[in-house]
mmCIF file with all atom_site columns, C-alpha atoms in Angstrom:
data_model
loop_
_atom_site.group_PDB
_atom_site.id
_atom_site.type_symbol
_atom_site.label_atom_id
_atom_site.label_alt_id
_atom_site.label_comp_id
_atom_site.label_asym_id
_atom_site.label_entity_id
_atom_site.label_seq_id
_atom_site.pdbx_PDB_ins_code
_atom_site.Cartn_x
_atom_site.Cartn_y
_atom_site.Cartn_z
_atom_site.occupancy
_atom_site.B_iso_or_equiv
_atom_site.pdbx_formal_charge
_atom_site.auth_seq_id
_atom_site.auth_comp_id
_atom_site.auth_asym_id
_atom_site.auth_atom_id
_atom_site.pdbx_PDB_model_num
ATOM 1  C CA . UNK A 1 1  ? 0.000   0.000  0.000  1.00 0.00 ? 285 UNK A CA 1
ATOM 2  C CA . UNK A 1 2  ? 2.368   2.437  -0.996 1.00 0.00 ? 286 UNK A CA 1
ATOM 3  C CA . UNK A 1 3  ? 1.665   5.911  -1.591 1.00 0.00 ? 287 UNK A CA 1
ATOM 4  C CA . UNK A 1 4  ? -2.020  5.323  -0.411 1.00 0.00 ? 288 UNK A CA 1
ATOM 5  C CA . UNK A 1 5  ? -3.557  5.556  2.676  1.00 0.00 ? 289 UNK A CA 1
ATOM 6  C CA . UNK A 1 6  ? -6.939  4.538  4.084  1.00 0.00 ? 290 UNK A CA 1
ATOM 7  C CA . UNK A 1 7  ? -9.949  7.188  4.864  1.00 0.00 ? 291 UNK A CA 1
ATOM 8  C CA . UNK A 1 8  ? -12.047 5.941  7.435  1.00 0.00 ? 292 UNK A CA 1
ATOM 9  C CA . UNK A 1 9  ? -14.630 8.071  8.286  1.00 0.00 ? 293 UNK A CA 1
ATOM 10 C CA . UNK A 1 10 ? -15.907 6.552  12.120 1.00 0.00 ? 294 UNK A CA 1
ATOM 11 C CA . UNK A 1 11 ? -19.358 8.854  11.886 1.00 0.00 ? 295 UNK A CA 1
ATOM 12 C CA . UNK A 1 12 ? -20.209 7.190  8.251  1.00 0.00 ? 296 UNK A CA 1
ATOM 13 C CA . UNK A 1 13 ? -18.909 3.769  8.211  1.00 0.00 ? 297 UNK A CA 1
ATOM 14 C CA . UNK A 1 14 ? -20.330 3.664  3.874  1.00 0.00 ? 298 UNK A CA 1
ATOM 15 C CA . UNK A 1 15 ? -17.811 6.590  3.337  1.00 0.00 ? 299 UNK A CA 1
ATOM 16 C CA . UNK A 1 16 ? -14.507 4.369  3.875  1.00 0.00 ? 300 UNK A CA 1
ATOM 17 C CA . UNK A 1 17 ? -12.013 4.574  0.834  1.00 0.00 ? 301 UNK A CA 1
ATOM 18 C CA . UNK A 1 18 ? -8.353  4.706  -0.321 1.00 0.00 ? 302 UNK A CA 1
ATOM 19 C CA . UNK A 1 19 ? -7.457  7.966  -1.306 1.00 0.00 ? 303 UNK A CA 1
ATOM 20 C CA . UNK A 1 20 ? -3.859  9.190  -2.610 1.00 0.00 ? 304 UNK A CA 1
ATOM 21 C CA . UNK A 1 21 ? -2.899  11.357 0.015  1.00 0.00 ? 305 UNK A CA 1
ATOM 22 C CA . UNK A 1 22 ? 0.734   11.559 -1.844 1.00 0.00 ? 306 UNK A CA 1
ATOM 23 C CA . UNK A 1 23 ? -1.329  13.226 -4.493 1.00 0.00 ? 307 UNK A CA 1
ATOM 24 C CA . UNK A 1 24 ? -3.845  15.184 -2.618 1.00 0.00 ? 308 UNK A CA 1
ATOM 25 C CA . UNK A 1 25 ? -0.153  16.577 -1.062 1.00 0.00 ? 309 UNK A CA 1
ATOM 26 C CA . UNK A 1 26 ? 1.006   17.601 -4.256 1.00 0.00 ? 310 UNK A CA 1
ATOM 27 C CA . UNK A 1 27 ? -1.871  19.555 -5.583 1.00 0.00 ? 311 UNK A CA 1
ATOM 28 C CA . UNK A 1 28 ? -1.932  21.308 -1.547 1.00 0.00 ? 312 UNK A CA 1
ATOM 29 C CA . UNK A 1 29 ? 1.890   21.708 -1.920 1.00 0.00 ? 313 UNK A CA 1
ATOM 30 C CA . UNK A 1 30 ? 1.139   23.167 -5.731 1.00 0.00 ? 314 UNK A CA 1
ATOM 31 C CA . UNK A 1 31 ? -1.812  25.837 -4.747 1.00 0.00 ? 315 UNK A CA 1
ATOM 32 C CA . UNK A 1 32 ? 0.838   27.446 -1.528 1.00 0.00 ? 316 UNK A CA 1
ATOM 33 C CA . UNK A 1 33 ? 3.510   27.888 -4.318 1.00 0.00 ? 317 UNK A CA 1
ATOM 34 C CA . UNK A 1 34 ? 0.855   29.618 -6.421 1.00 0.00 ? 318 UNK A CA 1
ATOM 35 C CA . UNK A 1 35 ? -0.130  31.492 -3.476 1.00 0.00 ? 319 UNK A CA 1
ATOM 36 C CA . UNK A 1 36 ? 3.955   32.459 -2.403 1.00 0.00 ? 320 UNK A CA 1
ATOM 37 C CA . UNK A 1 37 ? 4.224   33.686 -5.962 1.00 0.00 ? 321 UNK A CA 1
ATOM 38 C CA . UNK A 1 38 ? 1.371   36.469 -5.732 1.00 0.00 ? 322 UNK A CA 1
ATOM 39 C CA . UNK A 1 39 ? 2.485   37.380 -2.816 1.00 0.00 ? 323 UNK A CA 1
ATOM 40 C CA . UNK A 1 40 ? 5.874   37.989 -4.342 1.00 0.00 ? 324 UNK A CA 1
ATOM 41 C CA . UNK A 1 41 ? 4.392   39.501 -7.066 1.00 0.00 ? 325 UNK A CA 1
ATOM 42 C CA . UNK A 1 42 ? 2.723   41.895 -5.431 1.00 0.00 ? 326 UNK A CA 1
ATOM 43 C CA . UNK A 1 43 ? 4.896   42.863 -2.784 1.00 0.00 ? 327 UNK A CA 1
ATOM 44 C CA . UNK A 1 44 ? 7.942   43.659 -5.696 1.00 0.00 ? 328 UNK A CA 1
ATOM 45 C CA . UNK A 1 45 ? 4.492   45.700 -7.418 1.00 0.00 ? 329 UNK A CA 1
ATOM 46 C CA . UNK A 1 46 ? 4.815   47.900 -4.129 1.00 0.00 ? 330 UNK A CA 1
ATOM 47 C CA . UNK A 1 47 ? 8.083   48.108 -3.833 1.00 0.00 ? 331 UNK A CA 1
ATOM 48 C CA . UNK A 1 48 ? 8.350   49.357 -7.653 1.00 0.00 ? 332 UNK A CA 1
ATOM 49 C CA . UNK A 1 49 ? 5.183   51.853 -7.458 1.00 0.00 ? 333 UNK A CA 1
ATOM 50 C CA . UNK A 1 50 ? 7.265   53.042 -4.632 1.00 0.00 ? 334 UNK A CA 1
ATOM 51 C CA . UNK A 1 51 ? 10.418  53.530 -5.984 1.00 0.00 ? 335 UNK A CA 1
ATOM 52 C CA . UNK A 1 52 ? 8.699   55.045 -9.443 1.00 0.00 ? 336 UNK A CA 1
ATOM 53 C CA . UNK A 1 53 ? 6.729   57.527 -6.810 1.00 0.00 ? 337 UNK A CA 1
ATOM 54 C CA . UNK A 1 54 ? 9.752   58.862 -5.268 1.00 0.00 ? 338 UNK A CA 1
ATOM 55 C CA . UNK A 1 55 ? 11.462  59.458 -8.303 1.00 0.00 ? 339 UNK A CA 1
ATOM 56 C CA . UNK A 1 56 ? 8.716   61.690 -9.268 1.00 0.00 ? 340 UNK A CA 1
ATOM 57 C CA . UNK A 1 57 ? 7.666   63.668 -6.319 1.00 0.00 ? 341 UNK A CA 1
ATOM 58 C CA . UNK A 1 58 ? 12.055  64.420 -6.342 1.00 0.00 ? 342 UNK A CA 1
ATOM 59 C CA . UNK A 1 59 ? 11.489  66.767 -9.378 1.00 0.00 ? 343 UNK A CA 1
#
């Protein structure tokens, strides 16, 4: 059984089942890095509208 791991849902016996945690991991691990990367994104977009502000309020 590797790579999957048993559900078992104590409230609802009918609602036992393997499920790929592995992959169910990889999709969680997948949506944080898209996440991280906005957050880059947009904290580099501040940091430039910044910068570009300064410049201008100089002259």
């Amino acid at each position: 059984m590797e790579g999957n791991g048993v559900y078992y849902d104590s409230q609802n016996p009918a609602m036992n089942a393997l499920e790929d945690f592995s992959e169910k991991s990889r999709k969680d691990r997948n949506v944080a890095y898209m996440l991280l990367f906005v957050v880059a994104a947009l904290v580099a977009f501040i940091l430039y509208a910044k910068a570009t502000y300064r410049d201008e309020s100089d002259q």
